[in-house]
C-alpha positions as YAML, in Angstrom:
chain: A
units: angstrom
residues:
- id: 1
  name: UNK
  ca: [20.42, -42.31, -42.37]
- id: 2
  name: UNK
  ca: [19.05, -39.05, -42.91]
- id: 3
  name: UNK
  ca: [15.47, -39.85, -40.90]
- id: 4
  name: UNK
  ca: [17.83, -41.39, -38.10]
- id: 5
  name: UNK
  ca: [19.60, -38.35, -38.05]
- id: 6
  name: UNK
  ca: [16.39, -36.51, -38.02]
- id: 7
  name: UNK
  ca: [14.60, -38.36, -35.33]
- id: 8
  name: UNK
  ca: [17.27, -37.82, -33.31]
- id: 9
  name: UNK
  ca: [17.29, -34.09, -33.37]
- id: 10
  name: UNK
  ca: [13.43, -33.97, -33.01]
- id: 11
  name: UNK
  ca: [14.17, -35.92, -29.53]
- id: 12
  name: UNK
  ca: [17.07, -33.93, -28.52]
- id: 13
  name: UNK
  ca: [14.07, -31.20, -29.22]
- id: 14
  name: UNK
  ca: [11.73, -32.81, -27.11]
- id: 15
  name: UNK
  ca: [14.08, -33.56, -24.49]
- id: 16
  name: UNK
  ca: [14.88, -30.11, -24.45]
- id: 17
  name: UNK
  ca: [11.35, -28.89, -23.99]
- id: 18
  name: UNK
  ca: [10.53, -31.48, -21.37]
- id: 19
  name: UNK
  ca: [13.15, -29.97, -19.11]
- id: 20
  name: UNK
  ca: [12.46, -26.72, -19.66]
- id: 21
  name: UNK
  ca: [8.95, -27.57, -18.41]
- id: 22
  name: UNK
  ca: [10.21, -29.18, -15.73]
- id: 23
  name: UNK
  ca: [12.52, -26.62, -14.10]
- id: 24
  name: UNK
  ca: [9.42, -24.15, -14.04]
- id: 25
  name: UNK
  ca: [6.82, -26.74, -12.71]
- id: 26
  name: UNK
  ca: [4.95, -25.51, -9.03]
- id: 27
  name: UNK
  ca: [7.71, -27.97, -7.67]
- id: 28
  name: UNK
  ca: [10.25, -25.33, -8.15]
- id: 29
  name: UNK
  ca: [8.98, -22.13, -8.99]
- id: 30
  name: UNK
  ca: [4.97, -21.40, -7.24]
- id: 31
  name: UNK
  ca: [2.94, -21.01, -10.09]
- id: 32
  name: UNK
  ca: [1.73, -17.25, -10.46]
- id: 33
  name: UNK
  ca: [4.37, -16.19, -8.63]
- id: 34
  name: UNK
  ca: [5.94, -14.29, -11.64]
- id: 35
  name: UNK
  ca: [2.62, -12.48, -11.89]
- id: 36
  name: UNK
  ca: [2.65, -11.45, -7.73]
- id: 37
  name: UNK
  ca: [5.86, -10.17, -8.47]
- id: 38
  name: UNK
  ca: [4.78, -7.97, -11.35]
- id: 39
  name: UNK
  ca: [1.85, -6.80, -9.07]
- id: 40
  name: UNK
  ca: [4.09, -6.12, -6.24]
- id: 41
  name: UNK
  ca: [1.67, -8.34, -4.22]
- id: 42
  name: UNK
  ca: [4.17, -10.79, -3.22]
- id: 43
  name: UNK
  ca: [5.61, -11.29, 0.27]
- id: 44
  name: UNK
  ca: [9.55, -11.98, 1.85]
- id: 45
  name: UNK
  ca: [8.47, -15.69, 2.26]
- id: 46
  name: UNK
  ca: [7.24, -15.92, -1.56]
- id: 47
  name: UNK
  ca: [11.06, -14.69, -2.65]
- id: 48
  name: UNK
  ca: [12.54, -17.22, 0.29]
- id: 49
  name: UNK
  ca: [10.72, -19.89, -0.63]
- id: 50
  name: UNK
  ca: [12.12, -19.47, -4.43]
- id: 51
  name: UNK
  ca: [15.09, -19.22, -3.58]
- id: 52
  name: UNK
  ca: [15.38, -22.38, -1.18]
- id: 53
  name: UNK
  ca: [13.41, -24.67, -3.72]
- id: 54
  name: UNK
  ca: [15.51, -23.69, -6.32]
- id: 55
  name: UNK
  ca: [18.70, -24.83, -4.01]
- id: 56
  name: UNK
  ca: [17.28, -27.08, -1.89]
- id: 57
  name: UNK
  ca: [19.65, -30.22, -2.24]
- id: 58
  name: UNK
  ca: [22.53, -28.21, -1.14]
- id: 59
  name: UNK
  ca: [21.00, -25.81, 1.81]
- id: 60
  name: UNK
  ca: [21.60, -27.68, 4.56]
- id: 61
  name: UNK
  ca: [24.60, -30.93, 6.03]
- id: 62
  name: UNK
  ca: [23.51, -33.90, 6.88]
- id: 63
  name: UNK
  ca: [22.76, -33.31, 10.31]
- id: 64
  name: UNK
  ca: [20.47, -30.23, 9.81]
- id: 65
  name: UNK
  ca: [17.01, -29.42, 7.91]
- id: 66
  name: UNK
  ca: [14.90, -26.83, 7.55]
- id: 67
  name: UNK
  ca: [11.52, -26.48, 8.87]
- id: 68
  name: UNK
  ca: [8.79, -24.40, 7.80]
- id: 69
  name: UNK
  ca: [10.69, -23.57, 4.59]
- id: 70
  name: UNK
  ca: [13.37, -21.69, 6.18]
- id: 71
  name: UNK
  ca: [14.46, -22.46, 9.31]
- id: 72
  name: UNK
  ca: [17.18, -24.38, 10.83]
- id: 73
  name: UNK
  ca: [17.15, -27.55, 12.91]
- id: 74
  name: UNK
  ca: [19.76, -29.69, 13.93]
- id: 75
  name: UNK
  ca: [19.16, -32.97, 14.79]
- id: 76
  name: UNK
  ca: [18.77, -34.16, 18.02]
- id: 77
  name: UNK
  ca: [17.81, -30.89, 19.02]
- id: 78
  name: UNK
  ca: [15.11, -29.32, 20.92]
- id: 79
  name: UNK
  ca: [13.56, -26.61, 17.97]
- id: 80
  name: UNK
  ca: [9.96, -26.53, 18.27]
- id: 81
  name: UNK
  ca: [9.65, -23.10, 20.03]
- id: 82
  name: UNK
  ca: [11.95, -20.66, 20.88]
- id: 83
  name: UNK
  ca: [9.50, -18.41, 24.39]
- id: 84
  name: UNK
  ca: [11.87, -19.57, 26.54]
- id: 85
  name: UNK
  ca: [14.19, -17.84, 28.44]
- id: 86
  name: UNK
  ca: [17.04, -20.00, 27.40]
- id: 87
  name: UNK
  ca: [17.54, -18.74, 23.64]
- id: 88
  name: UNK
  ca: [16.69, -15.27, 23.89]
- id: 89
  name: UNK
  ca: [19.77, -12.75, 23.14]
- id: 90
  name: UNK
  ca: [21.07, -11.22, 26.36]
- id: 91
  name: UNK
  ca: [19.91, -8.05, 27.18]
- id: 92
  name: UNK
  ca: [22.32, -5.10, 27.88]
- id: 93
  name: UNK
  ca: [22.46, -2.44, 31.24]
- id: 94
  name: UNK
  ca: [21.38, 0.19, 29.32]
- id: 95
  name: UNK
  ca: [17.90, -2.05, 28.26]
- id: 96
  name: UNK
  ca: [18.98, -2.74, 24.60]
- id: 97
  name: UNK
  ca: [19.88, -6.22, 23.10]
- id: 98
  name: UNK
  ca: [22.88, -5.91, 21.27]
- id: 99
  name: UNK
  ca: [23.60, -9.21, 18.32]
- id: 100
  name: UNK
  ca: [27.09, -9.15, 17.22]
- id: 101
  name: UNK
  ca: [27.47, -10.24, 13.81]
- id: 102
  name: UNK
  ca: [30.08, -11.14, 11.64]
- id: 103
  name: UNK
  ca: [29.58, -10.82, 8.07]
- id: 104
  name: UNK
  ca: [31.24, -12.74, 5.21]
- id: 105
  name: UNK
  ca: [34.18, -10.52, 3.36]
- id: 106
  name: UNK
  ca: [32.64, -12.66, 0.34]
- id: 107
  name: UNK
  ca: [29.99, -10.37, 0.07]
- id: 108
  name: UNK
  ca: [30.62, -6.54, -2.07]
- id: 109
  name: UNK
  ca: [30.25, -3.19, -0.70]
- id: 110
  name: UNK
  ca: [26.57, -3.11, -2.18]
- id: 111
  name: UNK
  ca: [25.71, -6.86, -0.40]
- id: 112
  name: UNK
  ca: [27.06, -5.60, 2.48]
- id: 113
  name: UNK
  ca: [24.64, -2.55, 2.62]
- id: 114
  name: UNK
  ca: [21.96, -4.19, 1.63]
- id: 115
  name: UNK
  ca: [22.59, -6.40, 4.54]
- id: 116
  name: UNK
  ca: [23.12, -3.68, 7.21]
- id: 117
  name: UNK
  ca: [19.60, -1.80, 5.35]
- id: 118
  name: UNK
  ca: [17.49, -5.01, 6.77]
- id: 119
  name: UNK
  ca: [19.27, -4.79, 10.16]
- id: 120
  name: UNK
  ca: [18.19, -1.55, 10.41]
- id: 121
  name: UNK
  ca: [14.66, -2.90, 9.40]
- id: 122
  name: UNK
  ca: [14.94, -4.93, 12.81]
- id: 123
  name: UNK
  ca: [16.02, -2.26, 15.00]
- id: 124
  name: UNK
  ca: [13.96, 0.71, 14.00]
- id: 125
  name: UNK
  ca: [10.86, 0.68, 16.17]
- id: 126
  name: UNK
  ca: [12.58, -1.87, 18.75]
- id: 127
  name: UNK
  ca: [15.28, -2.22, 21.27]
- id: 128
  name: UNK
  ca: [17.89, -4.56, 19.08]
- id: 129
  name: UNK
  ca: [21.05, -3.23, 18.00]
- id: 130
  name: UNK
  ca: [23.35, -5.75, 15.39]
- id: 131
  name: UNK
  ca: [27.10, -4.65, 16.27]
- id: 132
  name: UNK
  ca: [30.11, -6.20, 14.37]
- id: 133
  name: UNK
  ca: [31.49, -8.40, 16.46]
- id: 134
  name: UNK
  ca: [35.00, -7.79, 18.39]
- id: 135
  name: UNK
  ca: [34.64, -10.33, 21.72]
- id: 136
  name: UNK
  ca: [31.39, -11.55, 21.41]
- id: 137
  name: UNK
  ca: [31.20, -15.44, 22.71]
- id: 138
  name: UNK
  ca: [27.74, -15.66, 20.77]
- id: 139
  name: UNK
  ca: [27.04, -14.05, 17.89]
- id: 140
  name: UNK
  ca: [25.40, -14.57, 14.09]
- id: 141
  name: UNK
  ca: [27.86, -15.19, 11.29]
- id: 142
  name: UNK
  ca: [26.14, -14.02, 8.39]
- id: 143
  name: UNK
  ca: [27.02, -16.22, 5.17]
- id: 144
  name: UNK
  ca: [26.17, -16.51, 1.50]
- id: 145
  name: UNK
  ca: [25.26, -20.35, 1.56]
- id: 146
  name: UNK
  ca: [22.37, -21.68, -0.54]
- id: 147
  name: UNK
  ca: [19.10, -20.48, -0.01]
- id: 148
  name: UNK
  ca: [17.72, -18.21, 2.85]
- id: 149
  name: UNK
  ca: [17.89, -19.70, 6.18]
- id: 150
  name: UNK
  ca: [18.29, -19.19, 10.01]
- id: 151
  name: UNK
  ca: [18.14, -20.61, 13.39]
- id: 152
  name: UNK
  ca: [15.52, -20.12, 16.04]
- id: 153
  name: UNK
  ca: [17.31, -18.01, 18.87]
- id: 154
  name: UNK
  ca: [20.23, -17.65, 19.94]
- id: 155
  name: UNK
  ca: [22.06, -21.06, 20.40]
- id: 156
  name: UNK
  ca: [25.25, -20.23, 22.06]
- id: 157
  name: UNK
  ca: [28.41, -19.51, 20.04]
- id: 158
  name: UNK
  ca: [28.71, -18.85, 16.59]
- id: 159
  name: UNK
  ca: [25.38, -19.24, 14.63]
- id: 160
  name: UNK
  ca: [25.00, -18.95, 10.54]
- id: 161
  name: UNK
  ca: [22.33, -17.11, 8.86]
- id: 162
  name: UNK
  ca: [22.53, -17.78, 5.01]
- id: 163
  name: UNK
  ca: [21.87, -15.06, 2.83]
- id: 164
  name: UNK
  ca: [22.53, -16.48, -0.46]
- id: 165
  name: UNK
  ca: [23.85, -13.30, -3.15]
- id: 166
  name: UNK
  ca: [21.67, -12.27, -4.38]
- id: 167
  name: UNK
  ca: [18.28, -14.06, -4.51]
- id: 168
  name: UNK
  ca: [18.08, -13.28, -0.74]
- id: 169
  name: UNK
  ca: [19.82, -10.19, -0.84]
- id: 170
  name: UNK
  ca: [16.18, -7.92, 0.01]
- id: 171
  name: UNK
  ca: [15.38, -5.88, 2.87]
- id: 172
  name: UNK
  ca: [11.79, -8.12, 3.76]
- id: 173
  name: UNK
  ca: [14.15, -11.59, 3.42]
- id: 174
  name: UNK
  ca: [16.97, -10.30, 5.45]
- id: 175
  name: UNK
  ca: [14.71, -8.97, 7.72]
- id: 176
  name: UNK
  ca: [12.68, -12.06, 8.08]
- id: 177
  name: UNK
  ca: [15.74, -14.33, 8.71]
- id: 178
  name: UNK
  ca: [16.80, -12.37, 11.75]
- id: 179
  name: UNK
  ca: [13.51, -12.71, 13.22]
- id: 180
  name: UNK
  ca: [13.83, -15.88, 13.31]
- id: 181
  name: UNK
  ca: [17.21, -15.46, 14.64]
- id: 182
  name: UNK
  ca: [15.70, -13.61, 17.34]
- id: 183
  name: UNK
  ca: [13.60, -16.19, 18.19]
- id: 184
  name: UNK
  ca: [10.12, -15.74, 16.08]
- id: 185
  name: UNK
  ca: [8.16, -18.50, 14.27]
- id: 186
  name: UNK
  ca: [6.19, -18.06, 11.14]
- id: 187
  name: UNK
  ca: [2.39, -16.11, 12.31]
- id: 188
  name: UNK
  ca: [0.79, -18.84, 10.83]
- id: 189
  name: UNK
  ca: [2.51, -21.19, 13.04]
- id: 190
  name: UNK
  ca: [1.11, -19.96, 16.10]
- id: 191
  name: UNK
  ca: [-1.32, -21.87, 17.96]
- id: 192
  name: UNK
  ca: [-4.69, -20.02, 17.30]
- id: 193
  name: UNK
  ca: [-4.30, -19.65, 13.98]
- id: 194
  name: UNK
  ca: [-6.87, -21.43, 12.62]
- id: 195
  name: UNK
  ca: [-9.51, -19.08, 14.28]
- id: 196
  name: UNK
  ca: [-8.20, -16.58, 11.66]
- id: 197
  name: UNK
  ca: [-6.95, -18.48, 8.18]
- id: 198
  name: UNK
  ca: [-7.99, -21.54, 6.83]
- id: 199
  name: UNK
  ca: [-5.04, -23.87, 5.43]
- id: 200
  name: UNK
  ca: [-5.76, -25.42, 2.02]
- id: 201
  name: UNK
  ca: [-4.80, -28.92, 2.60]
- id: 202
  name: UNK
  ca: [-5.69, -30.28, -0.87]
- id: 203
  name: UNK
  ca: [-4.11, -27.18, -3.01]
- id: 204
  name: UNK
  ca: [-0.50, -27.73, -1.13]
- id: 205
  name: UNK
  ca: [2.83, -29.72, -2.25]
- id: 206
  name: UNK
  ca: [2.35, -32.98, -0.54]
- id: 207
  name: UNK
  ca: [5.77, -33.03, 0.45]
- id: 208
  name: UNK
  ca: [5.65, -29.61, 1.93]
- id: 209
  name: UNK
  ca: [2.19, -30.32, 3.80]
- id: 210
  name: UNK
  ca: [4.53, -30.10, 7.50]
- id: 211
  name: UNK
  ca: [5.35, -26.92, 6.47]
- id: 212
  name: UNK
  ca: [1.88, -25.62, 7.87]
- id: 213
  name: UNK
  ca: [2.09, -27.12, 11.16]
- id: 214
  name: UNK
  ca: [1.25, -25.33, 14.35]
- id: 215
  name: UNK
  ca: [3.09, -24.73, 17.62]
- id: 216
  name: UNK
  ca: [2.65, -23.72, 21.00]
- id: 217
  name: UNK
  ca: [3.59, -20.42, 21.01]
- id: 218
  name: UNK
  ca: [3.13, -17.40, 23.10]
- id: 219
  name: UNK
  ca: [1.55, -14.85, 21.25]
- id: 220
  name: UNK
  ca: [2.06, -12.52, 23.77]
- id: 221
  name: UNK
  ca: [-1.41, -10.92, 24.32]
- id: 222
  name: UNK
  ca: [-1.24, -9.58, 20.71]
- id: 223
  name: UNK
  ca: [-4.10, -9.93, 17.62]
- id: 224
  name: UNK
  ca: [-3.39, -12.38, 15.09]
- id: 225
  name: UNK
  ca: [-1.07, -10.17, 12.47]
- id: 226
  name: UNK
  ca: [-2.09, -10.94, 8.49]
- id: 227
  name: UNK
  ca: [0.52, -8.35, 7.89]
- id: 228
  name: UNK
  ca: [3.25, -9.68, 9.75]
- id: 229
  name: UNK
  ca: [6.94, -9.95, 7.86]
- id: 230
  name: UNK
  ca: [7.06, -13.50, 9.00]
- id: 231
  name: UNK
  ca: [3.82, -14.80, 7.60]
- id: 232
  name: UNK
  ca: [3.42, -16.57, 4.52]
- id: 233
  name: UNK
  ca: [1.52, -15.62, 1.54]
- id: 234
  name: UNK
  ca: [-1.72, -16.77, 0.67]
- id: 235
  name: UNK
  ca: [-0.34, -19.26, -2.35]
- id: 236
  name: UNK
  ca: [2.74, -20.23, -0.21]
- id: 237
  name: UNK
  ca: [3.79, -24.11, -1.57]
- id: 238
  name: UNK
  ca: [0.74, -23.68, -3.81]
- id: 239
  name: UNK
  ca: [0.37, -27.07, -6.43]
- id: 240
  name: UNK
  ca: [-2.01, -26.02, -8.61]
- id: 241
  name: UNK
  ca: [-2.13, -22.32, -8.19]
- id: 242
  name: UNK
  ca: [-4.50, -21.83, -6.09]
- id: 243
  name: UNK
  ca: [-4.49, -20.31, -2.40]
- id: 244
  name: UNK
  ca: [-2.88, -22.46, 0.18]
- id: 245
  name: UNK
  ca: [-4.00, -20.07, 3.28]
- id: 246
  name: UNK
  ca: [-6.95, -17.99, 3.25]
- id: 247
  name: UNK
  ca: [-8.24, -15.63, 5.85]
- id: 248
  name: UNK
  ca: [-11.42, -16.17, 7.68]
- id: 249
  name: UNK
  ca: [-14.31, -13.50, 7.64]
- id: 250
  name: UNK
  ca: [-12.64, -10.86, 4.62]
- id: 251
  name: UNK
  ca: [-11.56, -11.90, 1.22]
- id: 252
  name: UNK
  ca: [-9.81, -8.78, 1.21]
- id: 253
  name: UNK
  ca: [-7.04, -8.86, 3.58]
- id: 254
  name: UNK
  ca: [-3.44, -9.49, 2.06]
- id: 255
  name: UNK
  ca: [-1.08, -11.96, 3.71]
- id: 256
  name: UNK
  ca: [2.16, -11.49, 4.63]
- id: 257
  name: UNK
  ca: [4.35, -8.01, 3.11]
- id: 258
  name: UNK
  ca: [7.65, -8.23, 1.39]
- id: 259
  name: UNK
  ca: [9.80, -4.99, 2.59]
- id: 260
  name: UNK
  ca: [9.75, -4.27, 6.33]
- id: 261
  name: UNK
  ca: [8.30, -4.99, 9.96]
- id: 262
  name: UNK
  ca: [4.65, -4.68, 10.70]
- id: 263
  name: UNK
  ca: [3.78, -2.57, 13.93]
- id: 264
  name: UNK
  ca: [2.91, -5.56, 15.74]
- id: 265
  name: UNK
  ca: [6.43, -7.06, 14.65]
- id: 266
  name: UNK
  ca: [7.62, -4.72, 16.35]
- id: 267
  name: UNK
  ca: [5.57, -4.58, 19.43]
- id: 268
  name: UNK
  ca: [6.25, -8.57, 19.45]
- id: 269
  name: UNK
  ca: [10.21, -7.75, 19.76]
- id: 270
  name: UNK
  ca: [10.04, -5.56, 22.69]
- id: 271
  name: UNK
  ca: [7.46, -7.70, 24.56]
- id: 272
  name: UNK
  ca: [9.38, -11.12, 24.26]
- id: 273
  name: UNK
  ca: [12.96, -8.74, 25.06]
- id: 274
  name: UNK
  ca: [10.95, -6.44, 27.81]
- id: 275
  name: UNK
  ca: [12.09, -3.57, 26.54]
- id: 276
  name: UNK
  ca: [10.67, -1.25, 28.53]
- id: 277
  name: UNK
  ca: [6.89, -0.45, 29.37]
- id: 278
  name: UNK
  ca: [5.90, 0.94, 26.27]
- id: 279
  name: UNK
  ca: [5.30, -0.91, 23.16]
- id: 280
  name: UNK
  ca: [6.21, 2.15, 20.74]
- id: 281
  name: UNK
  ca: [10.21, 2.38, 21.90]
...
């Protein structure tokens, strides 16, 4: 009885350790991401993709996925770029283009600033301006669903960007979400792209492998942007560890940043909204 008894708890043991293993295989977690992080080396898609693999069976109904890791598509629906006319944010008089935005009263006081802090990411350098809504027929309702996610554009009405307290609660994920809101694809994504990185077939998730497709996209007469808030990171969906994207010509250059906007972010914002003539607004 007493080896039964014993046997038992060394499988209960076992079991234990087995899923312990499990929930920190590449499949949720990319491995050496807890080292980026220590290094400060890691981007706004290494904390989004984190958090969304970590939630992923609940992010999105049954009538919506994400592509690319993060963003929104419902089905039936045309999603594959967002240049057109069609889903850009109006833009106002006075040359700015003002989002109204509702935010969840779920959030606290210190979400909510957080919140307004990568807003201000967006329209510092650019001619956006979020307002809370009051009339607004379109506007983004901000929501603390799981995982970080957004739609491409604006679609028309009321639109949700999840920002999931507080594993995307950071001024680079916020920030990235509402680019995509205003209508930007990954920099990866873009058409040329593979004059500038090379994409590491073998070392990526095979069921994240459409992740790294490409689009059509205008890229607007500007260079290729390593640095860009809406690139991934060079071990983005990584398997083994090893680097999923890497950058033709340098070893050197570092993919992707986690806090704020590159310059050409920027200069991308007020070239797709023609705001203005000059690219520093």
């Amino acid at each position: 009885m007493d080896r039964i008894i014993l046997l038992c708890l060394v499988s209960s043991w076992l079991s234990a350790v087995h899923a312990q293993k499990f929930l920190i295989s590449p499949k949720w977690v990319p491995r050496g991401f807890k080292e980026r992080e220590e290094r400060g080396d890691g981007t706004a898609m290494d904390e989004i993709i984190k958090a969304n693999e970590f939630h992923s069976t609940r992010i999105i109904d049954g009538s919506t996925s994400l592509r690319e890791g993060d963003i929104a598509v419902s089905a039936g629906r045309r999603s594959k770029t967002c240049f057109a006319r069609s889903c850009l944010w109006s833009k106002s008089v006075d040359g700015h283009v003002y989002i109204a935005y509702n935010l969840s009263p779920e959030y606290s006081e210190m979400e909510e600033k957080v919140i307004k802090k990568g807003m201000e990411t967006i329209e510092k350098g650019t001619c956006v301006r979020f307002v809370p809504r009051t009339h607004q027929r379109d506007y983004i309702d901000i929501q603390p669903k799981s995982g970080c996610w957004s739609y491409l554009g604006a679609r028309g009405g009321r639109q949700t960007v999840s920002l999931q307290a507080p594993d995307c609660l950071r001024t680079g994920v916020i920030a990235h979400e509402f680019m995509h809101a205003l209508g930007f694809v990954h920099e990866q994504s873009r058409f040329d792209r593979d004059n500038y990185v090379t994409i590491m077939w073998p070392n990526i998730w095979r069921d994240r492998l459409r992740n790294f497709e490409k689009f059509k996209t205008d890229s607007m007469n500007l260079p290729y942007d390593y640095g860009s808030i809406m690139h991934f990171g060079m071990y983005a969906y990584s398997q083994d560890g090893e680097p999923t994207i890497i950058p033709k010509n340098s070893q050197n250059i570092k993919l992707g940043q986690a806090l704020t906007l590159s310059h050409i972010d920027k200069m991308k914002i007020n070239r797709l909204y023609k705001c203005g003539d000059k690219d520093d607004y």
